[in-house]
Amino acid sequence: MVTGAFGGLDIEFWARRPLIGMVHLLPLPGSPGDTGIPLEDVVERATADARALEAGGASAIIVENFFDSPFARDRVPPHTIAAMTRAVVAVRAACTLPIGVNVLRNDACSALAVARACDAQFVRVNVWVGAAVTDQGIIEGAAREAILYRRQIGANLAIFADVFVKHATQLGSGTIADAARDAVLRGKADALIVTGSATGSRTSLDDLRELKSAVPSTPALVGSGVDADNAAELMALADGVIAGTSLKQNGAVSAPVDAERVRRLRAAMDGLAQPQN
């Protein structure tokens, strides 16, 4: 049973078993993925996706610089922080949902700064404790720096920490239960995320079960591969889900959010009959 409140996300938020939808920002100006899309268009797409998520019944949103790859390993440049701040401000104005920020690949302090400036409620951090081999090289956990920085800026923000994050291999021989306990008991994470091996890949039920058993009072979110077909099975163990690809038109990660797909996933999470296409 989840107890306590985190960054304004209270017990009621978790009792509803949240569906957290991704707002994948188009390539930001100056990023390696930059194709010349004006920032105004990036913001317009972000706000449209946010409105679709809210209309479909999402509980919260995470804004992420998803299309900026290849990503910086830790600190992103100032123009990325500025662009993300502008996008999050616009998303905040476009919907009433709680908002989270993830600055890829692992810039926890910038995520906290953006979230604090934009009155968001939480951040996501991909490598929180330990270390992982990723496509950006070896990334070390951000917990100490981020916890101190959150205090320094006076931010009432929850921290959602990945455990054995996707697109990475954890260094060391510890289990996912060991990492979960470290993330909460030593790293002070407020909620945990368990994923499959890559974007859109299904999360292991065994991993989810092991993580939840290790820290039963901490919210555990499924962070990849959830859709209307497997949601009921996953929700027997999870406290909520984070969904991106499955909520897009035709299930294409580069497409806009489809509000009807959001509705179907929410219904499946609640164990309701699915509307037919």
PDB file of C-alpha atoms in Angstrom:
ATOM      1  CA  MET A   1       0.000   0.000   0.000  1.00  0.00           C
ATOM      2  CA  VAL A   2       1.355   3.423  -0.979  1.00  0.00           C
ATOM      3  CA  THR A   3       1.558   5.898   1.882  1.00  0.00           C
ATOM      4  CA  GLY A   4       2.611   9.530   2.238  1.00  0.00           C
ATOM      5  CA  ALA A   5       2.624  12.491  -0.103  1.00  0.00           C
ATOM      6  CA  PHE A   6       5.309  13.483  -2.547  1.00  0.00           C
ATOM      7  CA  GLY A   7       5.761  16.939  -4.030  1.00  0.00           C
ATOM      8  CA  GLY A   8       2.061  17.712  -3.918  1.00  0.00           C
ATOM      9  CA  LEU A   9       1.135  14.297  -5.365  1.00  0.00           C
ATOM     10  CA  ASP A  10      -0.931  13.058  -2.453  1.00  0.00           C
ATOM     11  CA  ILE A  11      -2.367   9.707  -1.456  1.00  0.00           C
ATOM     12  CA  GLU A  12      -5.449  10.372  -3.584  1.00  0.00           C
ATOM     13  CA  PHE A  13      -3.292  10.779  -6.691  1.00  0.00           C
ATOM     14  CA  TRP A  14      -1.760   7.354  -6.143  1.00  0.00           C
ATOM     15  CA  ALA A  15      -5.079   5.797  -5.112  1.00  0.00           C
ATOM     16  CA  ARG A  16      -6.377   6.592  -8.609  1.00  0.00           C
ATOM     17  CA  ARG A  17      -3.449   4.592 -10.035  1.00  0.00           C
ATOM     18  CA  PRO A  18      -2.249   7.317 -12.388  1.00  0.00           C
ATOM     19  CA  LEU A  19      -1.820   7.133 -16.123  1.00  0.00           C
ATOM     20  CA  ILE A  20       1.089   9.474 -16.840  1.00  0.00           C
ATOM     21  CA  GLY A  21       1.358  10.416 -20.507  1.00  0.00           C
ATOM     22  CA  MET A  22       4.508  11.512 -22.286  1.00  0.00           C
ATOM     23  CA  VAL A  23       4.855  14.793 -24.145  1.00  0.00           C
ATOM     24  CA  HIS A  24       7.809  13.976 -26.390  1.00  0.00           C
ATOM     25  CA  LEU A  25       9.207  17.314 -27.524  1.00  0.00           C
ATOM     26  CA  LEU A  26      10.184  17.534 -31.174  1.00  0.00           C
ATOM     27  CA  PRO A  27      13.926  18.217 -31.735  1.00  0.00           C
ATOM     28  CA  LEU A  28      14.882  21.362 -29.874  1.00  0.00           C
ATOM     29  CA  PRO A  29      16.919  24.114 -31.558  1.00  0.00           C
ATOM     30  CA  GLY A  30      20.645  23.440 -31.306  1.00  0.00           C
ATOM     31  CA  SER A  31      20.276  19.757 -30.424  1.00  0.00           C
ATOM     32  CA  PRO A  32      21.893  16.977 -32.487  1.00  0.00           C
ATOM     33  CA  GLY A  33      18.405  16.055 -33.669  1.00  0.00           C
ATOM     34  CA  ASP A  34      17.609  19.630 -34.777  1.00  0.00           C
ATOM     35  CA  THR A  35      16.030  19.594 -38.241  1.00  0.00           C
ATOM     36  CA  GLY A  36      15.164  23.279 -38.305  1.00  0.00           C
ATOM     37  CA  ILE A  37      11.718  23.025 -36.725  1.00  0.00           C
ATOM     38  CA  PRO A  38      10.962  26.448 -35.202  1.00  0.00           C
ATOM     39  CA  LEU A  39      10.605  26.453 -31.430  1.00  0.00           C
ATOM     40  CA  GLU A  40       7.107  27.863 -31.870  1.00  0.00           C
ATOM     41  CA  ASP A  41       6.125  24.679 -33.724  1.00  0.00           C
ATOM     42  CA  VAL A  42       7.719  22.499 -31.057  1.00  0.00           C
ATOM     43  CA  VAL A  43       5.666  24.283 -28.418  1.00  0.00           C
ATOM     44  CA  GLU A  44       2.466  24.050 -30.487  1.00  0.00           C
ATOM     45  CA  ARG A  45       2.869  20.286 -30.848  1.00  0.00           C
ATOM     46  CA  ALA A  46       3.626  19.920 -27.128  1.00  0.00           C
ATOM     47  CA  THR A  47       0.479  21.778 -26.113  1.00  0.00           C
ATOM     48  CA  ALA A  48      -1.648  19.786 -28.562  1.00  0.00           C
ATOM     49  CA  ASP A  49      -0.307  16.538 -27.114  1.00  0.00           C
ATOM     50  CA  ALA A  50      -0.967  17.778 -23.576  1.00  0.00           C
ATOM     51  CA  ARG A  51      -4.565  18.648 -24.428  1.00  0.00           C
ATOM     52  CA  ALA A  52      -5.083  15.227 -26.039  1.00  0.00           C
ATOM     53  CA  LEU A  53      -3.694  13.489 -22.955  1.00  0.00           C
ATOM     54  CA  GLU A  54      -6.004  15.436 -20.662  1.00  0.00           C
ATOM     55  CA  ALA A  55      -9.016  14.874 -22.930  1.00  0.00           C
ATOM     56  CA  GLY A  56      -8.310  11.129 -22.938  1.00  0.00           C
ATOM     57  CA  GLY A  57      -8.206  10.864 -19.160  1.00  0.00           C
ATOM     58  CA  ALA A  58      -4.489  10.965 -18.335  1.00  0.00           C
ATOM     59  CA  SER A  59      -3.639  11.747 -14.724  1.00  0.00           C
ATOM     60  CA  ALA A  60      -0.381  13.630 -15.298  1.00  0.00           C
ATOM     61  CA  ILE A  61       2.189  14.514 -17.972  1.00  0.00           C
ATOM     62  CA  ILE A  62       5.945  14.256 -18.339  1.00  0.00           C
ATOM     63  CA  VAL A  63       7.619  16.706 -20.734  1.00  0.00           C
ATOM     64  CA  GLU A  64      10.845  15.277 -22.167  1.00  0.00           C
ATOM     65  CA  ASN A  65      13.409  16.235 -24.825  1.00  0.00           C
ATOM     66  CA  PHE A  66      12.874  12.843 -26.451  1.00  0.00           C
ATOM     67  CA  PHE A  67      13.953  13.714 -29.999  1.00  0.00           C
ATOM     68  CA  ASP A  68      17.225  15.465 -29.088  1.00  0.00           C
ATOM     69  CA  SER A  69      19.378  12.332 -29.450  1.00  0.00           C
ATOM     70  CA  PRO A  70      22.219  11.634 -29.281  1.00  0.00           C
ATOM     71  CA  PHE A  71      21.801  12.940 -25.778  1.00  0.00           C
ATOM     72  CA  ALA A  72      24.226  14.674 -23.456  1.00  0.00           C
ATOM     73  CA  ARG A  73      25.377  12.291 -20.749  1.00  0.00           C
ATOM     74  CA  ASP A  74      24.611  14.666 -17.883  1.00  0.00           C
ATOM     75  CA  ARG A  75      24.510  18.467 -18.294  1.00  0.00           C
ATOM     76  CA  VAL A  76      22.591  19.833 -21.260  1.00  0.00           C
ATOM     77  CA  PRO A  77      23.468  23.254 -22.763  1.00  0.00           C
ATOM     78  CA  PRO A  78      21.676  26.448 -21.668  1.00  0.00           C
ATOM     79  CA  HIS A  79      19.631  26.708 -24.881  1.00  0.00           C
ATOM     80  CA  THR A  80      18.085  23.297 -24.151  1.00  0.00           C
ATOM     81  CA  ILE A  81      17.097  24.373 -20.648  1.00  0.00           C
ATOM     82  CA  ALA A  82      15.597  27.593 -22.024  1.00  0.00           C
ATOM     83  CA  ALA A  83      13.620  25.783 -24.725  1.00  0.00           C
ATOM     84  CA  MET A  84      12.317  23.180 -22.300  1.00  0.00           C
ATOM     85  CA  THR A  85      11.258  25.894 -19.867  1.00  0.00           C
ATOM     86  CA  ARG A  86       9.292  27.614 -22.620  1.00  0.00           C
ATOM     87  CA  ALA A  87       7.628  24.319 -23.571  1.00  0.00           C
ATOM     88  CA  VAL A  88       6.719  23.401 -19.990  1.00  0.00           C
ATOM     89  CA  VAL A  89       5.252  26.862 -19.360  1.00  0.00           C
ATOM     90  CA  ALA A  90       3.056  26.408 -22.445  1.00  0.00           C
ATOM     91  CA  VAL A  91       1.987  22.902 -21.398  1.00  0.00           C
ATOM     92  CA  ARG A  92       1.150  24.223 -17.934  1.00  0.00           C
ATOM     93  CA  ALA A  93      -1.115  26.847 -19.515  1.00  0.00           C
ATOM     94  CA  ALA A  94      -2.732  24.321 -21.863  1.00  0.00           C
ATOM     95  CA  CYS A  95      -3.923  21.783 -19.284  1.00  0.00           C
ATOM     96  CA  THR A  96      -4.724  21.318 -15.604  1.00  0.00           C
ATOM     97  CA  LEU A  97      -2.798  18.090 -15.016  1.00  0.00           C
ATOM     98  CA  PRO A  98       0.237  17.665 -12.754  1.00  0.00           C
ATOM     99  CA  ILE A  99       3.418  18.007 -14.794  1.00  0.00           C
ATOM    100  CA  GLY A 100       6.789  16.317 -14.599  1.00  0.00           C
ATOM    101  CA  VAL A 101      10.064  17.101 -16.361  1.00  0.00           C
ATOM    102  CA  ASN A 102      12.752  14.750 -17.646  1.00  0.00           C
ATOM    103  CA  VAL A 103      15.939  16.221 -19.137  1.00  0.00           C
ATOM    104  CA  LEU A 104      17.678  13.448 -21.057  1.00  0.00           C
ATOM    105  CA  ARG A 105      19.877  11.750 -20.563  1.00  0.00           C
ATOM    106  CA  ASN A 106      20.431  12.352 -16.873  1.00  0.00           C
ATOM    107  CA  ASP A 107      20.424  16.073 -16.098  1.00  0.00           C
ATOM    108  CA  ALA A 108      18.575  15.905 -12.800  1.00  0.00           C
ATOM    109  CA  CYS A 109      19.483  19.413 -11.660  1.00  0.00           C
ATOM    110  CA  SER A 110      18.282  21.042 -14.882  1.00  0.00           C
ATOM    111  CA  ALA A 111      15.043  19.060 -14.641  1.00  0.00           C
ATOM    112  CA  LEU A 112      14.561  20.325 -11.087  1.00  0.00           C
ATOM    113  CA  ALA A 113      15.316  23.906 -12.133  1.00  0.00           C
ATOM    114  CA  VAL A 114      12.855  23.816 -15.034  1.00  0.00           C
ATOM    115  CA  ALA A 115      10.184  22.167 -12.912  1.00  0.00           C
ATOM    116  CA  ARG A 116      10.675  24.666 -10.087  1.00  0.00           C
ATOM    117  CA  ALA A 117      10.437  27.654 -12.433  1.00  0.00           C
ATOM    118  CA  CYS A 118       7.306  26.285 -14.132  1.00  0.00           C
ATOM    119  CA  ASP A 119       5.378  25.183 -11.013  1.00  0.00           C
ATOM    120  CA  ALA A 120       5.573  21.531 -12.029  1.00  0.00           C
ATOM    121  CA  GLN A 121       5.107  18.737  -9.504  1.00  0.00           C
ATOM    122  CA  PHE A 122       7.830  16.167 -10.181  1.00  0.00           C
ATOM    123  CA  VAL A 123      10.880  15.155 -12.184  1.00  0.00           C
ATOM    124  CA  ARG A 124      12.066  11.866 -13.643  1.00  0.00           C
ATOM    125  CA  VAL A 125      15.716  10.813 -13.356  1.00  0.00           C
ATOM    126  CA  ASN A 126      16.962   7.839 -15.369  1.00  0.00           C
ATOM    127  CA  VAL A 127      20.076   6.847 -13.370  1.00  0.00           C
ATOM    128  CA  TRP A 128      19.474   7.672  -9.724  1.00  0.00           C
ATOM    129  CA  VAL A 129      21.805   5.356  -7.797  1.00  0.00           C
ATOM    130  CA  GLY A 130      24.664   3.113  -8.890  1.00  0.00           C
ATOM    131  CA  ALA A 131      26.000   3.393 -12.417  1.00  0.00           C
ATOM    132  CA  ALA A 132      24.909   2.221 -15.856  1.00  0.00           C
ATOM    133  CA  VAL A 133      26.530   1.627 -19.235  1.00  0.00           C
ATOM    134  CA  THR A 134      24.444   3.499 -21.798  1.00  0.00           C
ATOM    135  CA  ASP A 135      24.723   4.770 -25.354  1.00  0.00           C
ATOM    136  CA  GLN A 136      26.139   7.944 -23.777  1.00  0.00           C
ATOM    137  CA  GLY A 137      28.839   5.974 -21.936  1.00  0.00           C
ATOM    138  CA  ILE A 138      28.939   5.296 -18.215  1.00  0.00           C
ATOM    139  CA  ILE A 139      26.423   7.368 -16.261  1.00  0.00           C
ATOM    140  CA  GLU A 140      26.713   7.610 -12.483  1.00  0.00           C
ATOM    141  CA  GLY A 141      23.804   8.086 -10.121  1.00  0.00           C
ATOM    142  CA  ALA A 142      22.547  11.629  -9.540  1.00  0.00           C
ATOM    143  CA  ALA A 143      20.892  11.187  -6.149  1.00  0.00           C
ATOM    144  CA  ARG A 144      23.192  13.173  -3.855  1.00  0.00           C
ATOM    145  CA  GLU A 145      23.576  16.166  -6.147  1.00  0.00           C
ATOM    146  CA  ALA A 146      19.872  16.288  -6.957  1.00  0.00           C
ATOM    147  CA  ILE A 147      18.659  15.966  -3.364  1.00  0.00           C
ATOM    148  CA  LEU A 148      20.983  18.772  -2.279  1.00  0.00           C
ATOM    149  CA  TYR A 149      19.976  20.946  -5.230  1.00  0.00           C
ATOM    150  CA  ARG A 150      16.263  20.408  -4.587  1.00  0.00           C
ATOM    151  CA  ARG A 151      16.811  21.728  -1.059  1.00  0.00           C
ATOM    152  CA  GLN A 152      18.938  24.620  -2.311  1.00  0.00           C
ATOM    153  CA  ILE A 153      16.232  25.928  -4.662  1.00  0.00           C
ATOM    154  CA  GLY A 154      13.411  25.288  -2.192  1.00  0.00           C
ATOM    155  CA  ALA A 155      11.561  22.968  -4.557  1.00  0.00           C
ATOM    156  CA  ASN A 156       8.617  20.888  -3.353  1.00  0.00           C
ATOM    157  CA  LEU A 157       9.116  18.405  -6.181  1.00  0.00           C
ATOM    158  CA  ALA A 158       8.780  14.638  -6.140  1.00  0.00           C
ATOM    159  CA  ILE A 159      11.561  12.603  -7.711  1.00  0.00           C
ATOM    160  CA  PHE A 160      10.599   9.610  -9.847  1.00  0.00           C
ATOM    161  CA  ALA A 161      13.678   7.416 -10.208  1.00  0.00           C
ATOM    162  CA  ASP A 162      14.225   4.685 -12.772  1.00  0.00           C
ATOM    163  CA  VAL A 163      15.599   1.376 -11.529  1.00  0.00           C
ATOM    164  CA  PHE A 164      17.589  -0.593 -14.136  1.00  0.00           C
ATOM    165  CA  VAL A 165      16.538   1.957 -16.739  1.00  0.00           C
ATOM    166  CA  LYS A 166      15.932   1.084 -20.400  1.00  0.00           C
ATOM    167  CA  HIS A 167      18.660   1.561 -23.023  1.00  0.00           C
ATOM    168  CA  ALA A 168      21.231   0.763 -20.331  1.00  0.00           C
ATOM    169  CA  THR A 169      22.969  -2.062 -18.500  1.00  0.00           C
ATOM    170  CA  GLN A 170      23.438  -1.654 -14.780  1.00  0.00           C
ATOM    171  CA  LEU A 171      26.989  -2.041 -13.511  1.00  0.00           C
ATOM    172  CA  GLY A 172      27.561  -4.462 -10.642  1.00  0.00           C
ATOM    173  CA  SER A 173      25.941  -7.711  -9.650  1.00  0.00           C
ATOM    174  CA  GLY A 174      23.079  -6.476  -7.463  1.00  0.00           C
ATOM    175  CA  THR A 175      19.467  -7.396  -8.121  1.00  0.00           C
ATOM    176  CA  ILE A 176      16.680  -5.037  -9.064  1.00  0.00           C
ATOM    177  CA  ALA A 177      15.408  -5.391  -5.484  1.00  0.00           C
ATOM    178  CA  ASP A 178      18.801  -4.259  -4.162  1.00  0.00           C
ATOM    179  CA  ALA A 179      18.752  -1.253  -6.493  1.00  0.00           C
ATOM    180  CA  ALA A 180      15.178  -0.387  -5.512  1.00  0.00           C
ATOM    181  CA  ARG A 181      16.031  -0.397  -1.822  1.00  0.00           C
ATOM    182  CA  ASP A 182      19.104   1.748  -2.460  1.00  0.00           C
ATOM    183  CA  ALA A 183      17.083   4.200  -4.565  1.00  0.00           C
ATOM    184  CA  VAL A 184      14.558   4.717  -1.773  1.00  0.00           C
ATOM    185  CA  LEU A 185      16.394   4.120   1.489  1.00  0.00           C
ATOM    186  CA  ARG A 186      19.736   5.695   0.533  1.00  0.00           C
ATOM    187  CA  GLY A 187      18.858   7.796  -2.516  1.00  0.00           C
ATOM    188  CA  LYS A 188      15.570   9.160  -1.061  1.00  0.00           C
ATOM    189  CA  ALA A 189      13.541   8.718  -4.270  1.00  0.00           C
ATOM    190  CA  ASP A 190       9.811   9.358  -3.904  1.00  0.00           C
ATOM    191  CA  ALA A 191       8.608   6.915  -6.561  1.00  0.00           C
ATOM    192  CA  LEU A 192      10.256   4.244  -8.715  1.00  0.00           C
ATOM    193  CA  ILE A 193       9.973   3.325 -12.387  1.00  0.00           C
ATOM    194  CA  VAL A 194      10.656  -0.085 -13.904  1.00  0.00           C
ATOM    195  CA  THR A 195      10.967  -0.496 -17.682  1.00  0.00           C
ATOM    196  CA  GLY A 196      11.747  -2.977 -20.396  1.00  0.00           C
ATOM    197  CA  SER A 197      15.020  -2.908 -22.288  1.00  0.00           C
ATOM    198  CA  ALA A 198      14.091  -0.135 -24.746  1.00  0.00           C
ATOM    199  CA  THR A 199      11.461   2.461 -25.618  1.00  0.00           C
ATOM    200  CA  GLY A 200       8.162   0.673 -26.164  1.00  0.00           C
ATOM    201  CA  SER A 201       9.438  -2.717 -24.946  1.00  0.00           C
ATOM    202  CA  ARG A 202       7.332  -4.574 -22.430  1.00  0.00           C
ATOM    203  CA  THR A 203       8.184  -4.358 -18.749  1.00  0.00           C
ATOM    204  CA  SER A 204       8.911  -7.685 -17.058  1.00  0.00           C
ATOM    205  CA  LEU A 205       6.287  -8.773 -14.563  1.00  0.00           C
ATOM    206  CA  ASP A 206       9.021 -10.525 -12.572  1.00  0.00           C
ATOM    207  CA  ASP A 207      11.045  -7.277 -12.363  1.00  0.00           C
ATOM    208  CA  LEU A 208       7.965  -5.339 -11.309  1.00  0.00           C
ATOM    209  CA  ARG A 209       7.057  -7.927  -8.672  1.00  0.00           C
ATOM    210  CA  GLU A 210      10.601  -8.008  -7.268  1.00  0.00           C
ATOM    211  CA  LEU A 211      10.851  -4.220  -7.128  1.00  0.00           C
ATOM    212  CA  LYS A 212       7.466  -3.807  -5.468  1.00  0.00           C
ATOM    213  CA  SER A 213       8.232  -6.485  -2.891  1.00  0.00           C
ATOM    214  CA  ALA A 214      11.479  -4.720  -1.958  1.00  0.00           C
ATOM    215  CA  VAL A 215       9.855  -1.331  -1.221  1.00  0.00           C
ATOM    216  CA  PRO A 216       6.105  -1.960  -0.891  1.00  0.00           C
ATOM    217  CA  SER A 217       5.244   1.502   0.460  1.00  0.00           C
ATOM    218  CA  THR A 218       6.897   3.332  -2.447  1.00  0.00           C
ATOM    219  CA  PRO A 219       4.882   3.931  -5.641  1.00  0.00           C
ATOM    220  CA  ALA A 220       6.043   1.677  -8.486  1.00  0.00           C
ATOM    221  CA  LEU A 221       5.304   2.759 -12.055  1.00  0.00           C
ATOM    222  CA  VAL A 222       5.541   0.730 -15.257  1.00  0.00           C
ATOM    223  CA  GLY A 223       7.659   2.873 -17.572  1.00  0.00           C
ATOM    224  CA  SER A 224       7.564   1.164 -20.966  1.00  0.00           C
ATOM    225  CA  GLY A 225       5.585  -1.200 -23.140  1.00  0.00           C
ATOM    226  CA  VAL A 226       2.188  -0.727 -21.523  1.00  0.00           C
ATOM    227  CA  ASP A 227      -0.878  -0.744 -23.768  1.00  0.00           C
ATOM    228  CA  ALA A 228      -4.565  -1.584 -23.617  1.00  0.00           C
ATOM    229  CA  ASP A 229      -3.843  -5.283 -24.136  1.00  0.00           C
ATOM    230  CA  ASN A 230      -1.507  -5.795 -21.178  1.00  0.00           C
ATOM    231  CA  ALA A 231      -2.558  -3.006 -18.808  1.00  0.00           C
ATOM    232  CA  ALA A 232      -4.829  -5.124 -16.608  1.00  0.00           C
ATOM    233  CA  GLU A 233      -2.073  -7.672 -16.000  1.00  0.00           C
ATOM    234  CA  LEU A 234       0.483  -4.990 -15.156  1.00  0.00           C
ATOM    235  CA  MET A 235      -1.915  -3.094 -12.910  1.00  0.00           C
ATOM    236  CA  ALA A 236      -2.293  -6.151 -10.690  1.00  0.00           C
ATOM    237  CA  LEU A 237       1.181  -5.191  -9.436  1.00  0.00           C
ATOM    238  CA  ALA A 238       1.876  -1.561 -10.371  1.00  0.00           C
ATOM    239  CA  ASP A 239       0.710   1.671  -8.766  1.00  0.00           C
ATOM    240  CA  GLY A 240       0.477   3.433 -12.140  1.00  0.00           C
ATOM    241  CA  VAL A 241       1.976   3.626 -15.616  1.00  0.00           C
ATOM    242  CA  ILE A 242       3.969   5.981 -17.805  1.00  0.00           C
ATOM    243  CA  ALA A 243       2.974   5.650 -21.456  1.00  0.00           C
ATOM    244  CA  GLY A 244       4.238   7.250 -24.633  1.00  0.00           C
ATOM    245  CA  THR A 245       4.400   5.201 -27.811  1.00  0.00           C
ATOM    246  CA  SER A 246       1.136   3.312 -27.275  1.00  0.00           C
ATOM    247  CA  LEU A 247      -0.771   6.605 -26.935  1.00  0.00           C
ATOM    248  CA  LYS A 248       0.360   7.972 -30.299  1.00  0.00           C
ATOM    249  CA  GLN A 249      -1.596   7.794 -33.543  1.00  0.00           C
ATOM    250  CA  ASN A 250      -1.153   4.279 -34.986  1.00  0.00           C
ATOM    251  CA  GLY A 251       1.276   3.523 -32.159  1.00  0.00           C
ATOM    252  CA  ALA A 252       4.071   5.447 -33.926  1.00  0.00           C
ATOM    253  CA  VAL A 253       6.404   7.200 -31.491  1.00  0.00           C
ATOM    254  CA  SER A 254       6.906  10.187 -33.812  1.00  0.00           C
ATOM    255  CA  ALA A 255       3.153  10.784 -34.240  1.00  0.00           C
ATOM    256  CA  PRO A 256       0.902  13.096 -32.190  1.00  0.00           C
ATOM    257  CA  VAL A 257      -0.988  11.788 -29.160  1.00  0.00           C
ATOM    258  CA  ASP A 258      -4.333  10.155 -29.923  1.00  0.00           C
ATOM    259  CA  ALA A 259      -6.913  10.959 -27.223  1.00  0.00           C
ATOM    260  CA  GLU A 260      -8.907   7.824 -28.054  1.00  0.00           C
ATOM    261  CA  ARG A 261      -5.868   5.636 -27.395  1.00  0.00           C
ATOM    262  CA  VAL A 262      -5.484   7.386 -24.047  1.00  0.00           C
ATOM    263  CA  ARG A 263      -9.124   6.580 -23.232  1.00  0.00           C
ATOM    264  CA  ARG A 264      -8.660   2.923 -24.158  1.00  0.00           C
ATOM    265  CA  LEU A 265      -5.589   2.566 -21.978  1.00  0.00           C
ATOM    266  CA  ARG A 266      -7.272   4.277 -19.037  1.00  0.00           C
ATOM    267  CA  ALA A 267     -10.266   1.966 -19.405  1.00  0.00           C
ATOM    268  CA  ALA A 268      -8.007  -1.093 -19.564  1.00  0.00           C
ATOM    269  CA  MET A 269      -6.152   0.037 -16.441  1.00  0.00           C
ATOM    270  CA  ASP A 270      -9.508   0.290 -14.685  1.00  0.00           C
ATOM    271  CA  GLY A 271     -10.568  -3.173 -15.881  1.00  0.00           C
ATOM    272  CA  LEU A 272     -13.354  -1.830 -18.047  1.00  0.00           C
ATOM    273  CA  ALA A 273     -14.541  -3.220 -21.371  1.00  0.00           C
ATOM    274  CA  GLN A 274     -12.642  -1.798 -24.316  1.00  0.00           C
ATOM    275  CA  PRO A 275     -14.410   0.213 -27.033  1.00  0.00           C
ATOM    276  CA  GLN A 276     -14.119  -1.330 -30.478  1.00  0.00           C
ATOM    277  CA  ASN A 277     -12.465   0.453 -33.422  1.00  0.00           C
TER     278      ASN A 277
END
